[in-house]
Structure formats: C-alpha cells, structure tokens
Coordinates of C-alpha atoms in Angstrom, one line a residue:
M1 CA 3.9 36.9 -51.5
K2 CA 4.8 40.4 -50.0
R3 CA 2.1 42.9 -49.0
F4 CA 3.1 46.5 -48.9
H5 CA 2.5 48.3 -45.8
V6 CA 1.8 52.0 -45.0
H7 CA 1.2 53.3 -41.4
V8 CA -0.4 56.9 -41.1
H9 CA -0.6 58.9 -38.1
V10 CA -4.1 60.7 -37.8
N11 CA -5.5 63.2 -35.2
D12 CA -9.0 62.1 -35.6
L13 CA -9.4 58.2 -35.6
K14 CA -13.3 58.0 -36.3
A15 CA -13.2 60.5 -39.0
S16 CA -10.5 58.7 -40.7
I17 CA -12.0 55.3 -40.3
A18 CA -15.0 56.7 -41.9
F19 CA -12.9 58.3 -44.9
Y20 CA -10.8 55.3 -45.5
S21 CA -13.7 52.8 -45.3
K22 CA -15.5 54.7 -47.9
L23 CA -12.3 55.2 -50.1
F24 CA -11.5 51.5 -50.0
A25 CA -15.1 50.4 -50.2
A26 CA -14.1 48.1 -47.1
E27 CA -14.3 48.2 -43.1
P28 CA -11.4 47.9 -41.2
A29 CA -9.9 44.2 -40.5
R30 CA -9.2 45.6 -36.9
V31 CA -10.2 48.5 -34.8
E32 CA -8.9 49.5 -31.4
A33 CA -9.2 52.6 -29.3
D34 CA -6.2 54.2 -31.1
Y35 CA -5.7 52.1 -34.2
A36 CA -7.5 50.6 -37.3
K37 CA -5.9 48.4 -40.0
W38 CA -7.5 47.4 -43.6
M39 CA -5.8 44.1 -45.2
L40 CA -6.9 44.8 -48.7
E41 CA -6.3 42.4 -51.5
D42 CA -6.6 44.8 -54.6
P43 CA -4.4 46.4 -54.3
R44 CA -2.6 44.0 -51.7
I45 CA -1.7 46.3 -49.0
N46 CA -1.8 46.4 -45.0
F47 CA -2.8 50.2 -44.7
A48 CA -2.9 51.1 -40.9
I49 CA -3.7 54.3 -39.2
S50 CA -3.2 55.3 -35.4
T51 CA -3.5 58.3 -33.1
R52 CA 0.1 57.5 -32.0
G53 CA 3.1 59.4 -33.5
E54 CA 4.6 62.8 -33.7
A55 CA 2.7 64.5 -36.3
A56 CA -0.1 63.8 -38.8
G57 CA 1.1 62.0 -42.0
V58 CA 2.9 58.9 -43.0
D59 CA 4.7 57.4 -40.2
H60 CA 6.6 54.7 -41.9
L61 CA 6.3 52.1 -45.0
G62 CA 7.2 48.7 -45.3
F63 CA 6.7 45.1 -46.5
Q64 CA 4.8 42.3 -44.6
T65 CA 5.7 38.7 -45.9
D66 CA 3.7 35.7 -45.9
D67 CA 6.7 34.0 -44.4
A68 CA 9.8 33.7 -42.5
E69 CA 11.8 32.9 -45.8
E70 CA 10.5 36.2 -47.5
L71 CA 11.6 38.0 -44.8
A72 CA 15.0 36.6 -44.7
E73 CA 15.2 37.5 -48.3
L74 CA 14.5 41.0 -47.7
K75 CA 16.8 41.2 -44.7
A76 CA 19.7 39.6 -47.0
R77 CA 19.1 42.3 -49.9
A78 CA 19.3 45.0 -47.3
T79 CA 22.5 43.7 -45.8
E80 CA 24.0 42.9 -49.4
A81 CA 23.2 46.7 -50.4
D82 CA 25.1 47.8 -47.3
M83 CA 21.9 49.2 -45.8
A84 CA 22.1 50.2 -42.1
L85 CA 19.7 47.7 -40.6
L86 CA 18.1 47.5 -37.1
D87 CA 17.2 43.9 -36.2
Q88 CA 14.3 44.0 -33.6
G89 CA 13.7 40.0 -33.8
E90 CA 10.8 39.0 -32.3
T91 CA 8.7 41.9 -31.1
S92 CA 5.3 42.7 -29.7
C93 CA 3.5 46.1 -31.0
C94 CA 0.6 47.5 -33.3
Y95 CA -1.5 44.8 -31.4
A96 CA 0.7 42.0 -33.2
R97 CA 3.6 39.6 -32.3
S98 CA 6.1 40.0 -35.3
E99 CA 9.6 39.2 -36.4
K100 CA 11.0 42.4 -38.1
H101 CA 13.7 44.5 -39.0
W102 CA 14.1 48.4 -40.3
V103 CA 16.1 50.0 -43.0
T104 CA 15.9 53.9 -43.3
D105 CA 16.1 55.7 -46.7
P106 CA 18.3 58.7 -47.3
Q107 CA 15.5 61.1 -46.3
G108 CA 15.1 59.4 -43.1
I109 CA 11.9 57.4 -43.9
A110 CA 11.7 54.1 -42.0
W111 CA 11.0 50.8 -43.6
E112 CA 9.5 48.1 -41.9
H113 CA 10.2 44.5 -42.9
F114 CA 8.0 42.1 -40.9
H115 CA 6.4 38.7 -40.7
T116 CA 3.4 38.7 -38.5
L117 CA 3.3 35.5 -36.1
D118 CA 0.0 36.3 -34.1
N119 CA -2.4 39.0 -33.0
I120 CA -1.9 40.2 -29.3
P121 CA -4.8 42.2 -27.4
V122 CA -2.6 45.4 -26.7
F123 CA -0.7 47.9 -28.7
G124 CA 2.5 46.6 -27.2
E125 CA 3.3 43.7 -24.7
G126 CA 5.1 44.9 -21.7
S127 CA 4.0 48.6 -22.1
K128 CA 2.1 49.9 -19.0
E129 CA 0.9 53.1 -21.2
P130 CA -2.8 53.6 -21.8
A131 CA -3.8 52.5 -25.2
A132 CA -4.3 56.3 -26.6
A133 CA -1.0 57.5 -25.1
Q134 CA 1.2 59.2 -27.8
A135 CA 4.0 56.8 -28.2
P136 CA 5.4 56.3 -31.9
A137 CA 3.5 54.1 -34.2
C138 CA 4.6 50.4 -34.4
C139 CA 8.1 51.2 -32.8
A140 CA 9.6 53.0 -35.7
P141 CA 13.0 53.6 -35.1
T142 CA 13.4 56.9 -36.3
S143 CA 12.2 60.3 -36.0
R144 CA 11.7 62.1 -39.5
G145 CA 14.6 63.4 -41.1
K146 CA 17.0 61.4 -38.7
P147 CA 18.4 58.3 -40.2
V148 CA 19.1 55.3 -37.8
G149 CA 22.3 53.5 -37.8
V150 CA 22.7 49.8 -36.9
A151 CA 23.7 50.3 -33.2
V152 CA 20.8 52.7 -32.6
K153 CA 17.9 51.4 -30.3
P154 CA 14.2 52.5 -31.2
A155 CA 12.9 55.4 -29.9
S156 CA 9.7 53.8 -28.8
T157 CA 9.0 52.3 -25.5
C158 CA 6.6 49.5 -26.8
C159 CA 9.0 47.2 -28.1

C-alpha cells in the first residue's frame, strides 16, 4: 500500500511542530534540528517539514511505497506515460536511505517516488554541511517552475 508524502519548507521549526502536532493530534515520529516527520495512518500520509529549501511552502509531493515492487510499478507507469524521469537509485537524504526516482508535473512541481530502506542519523550521507544549512529538502531535483528532464542532475548536494 502506498503512503502519500508531502514535504513543506517552514521558517520556524518549533512553532510548526507545535502547530502540526495539534492539527494531527499526534507527535512527530522523528524530530531533528532542521526536520520533523509524522507517519500518520488516518489519512495514510508521510508529512515532513524542514527548514531547508528556498521559500516557505510545499517543497514537493510524492508516494512512499511499502516495497520495491510498488516502486517499480510507479516507475513503469511514469515511463509508459512518457514522463521525464530522474532515477536517483539508492540515495541517502532526509535522514533515510531510500531507493527513489522523480517526475515533474507541467507546473514544475516535483513528485518523489521512493521506498525507504533504512533510517540514517544525518540529513544526507556524504554531506559535510551543518544540519541547519539551507540545502533543498530531500534532494528535490527542481527549482519551482523549472521542470527537470531525464539528463538533469539534482540541484542538491546531499544526494
């Protein structure tokens, strides 16, 4: 079963954690100095916030899969629909090691399709930047309004 994913860039993490904890009637499943995530069951959503990104607001949307087969299905669907696809393969970002790929809608909104393999203790392995540095959230391969093509590399240094 897939889980809807939303990642929002916020300016004040502490105030946003308080707000969303009240809104969801639940505490985050993970909190870091620059990041928080709720894994809600009703509705089934992976809702993440971070202080990383260019501007406050929705950074990207996506689907988190429970297994590799579901991820392969999403990839095949995107390929069959002739969508520009950026395949990152296995990557470490947003405090997780995941297998992922990206598609971008006609407005330039990045959609992340991923299967989480493991949690990691840092935002992105291989990154030497401090935790609160202003790098793009979860290695989204686009800037707002700029669609990405197959050959384009992610703008982030974390992946």
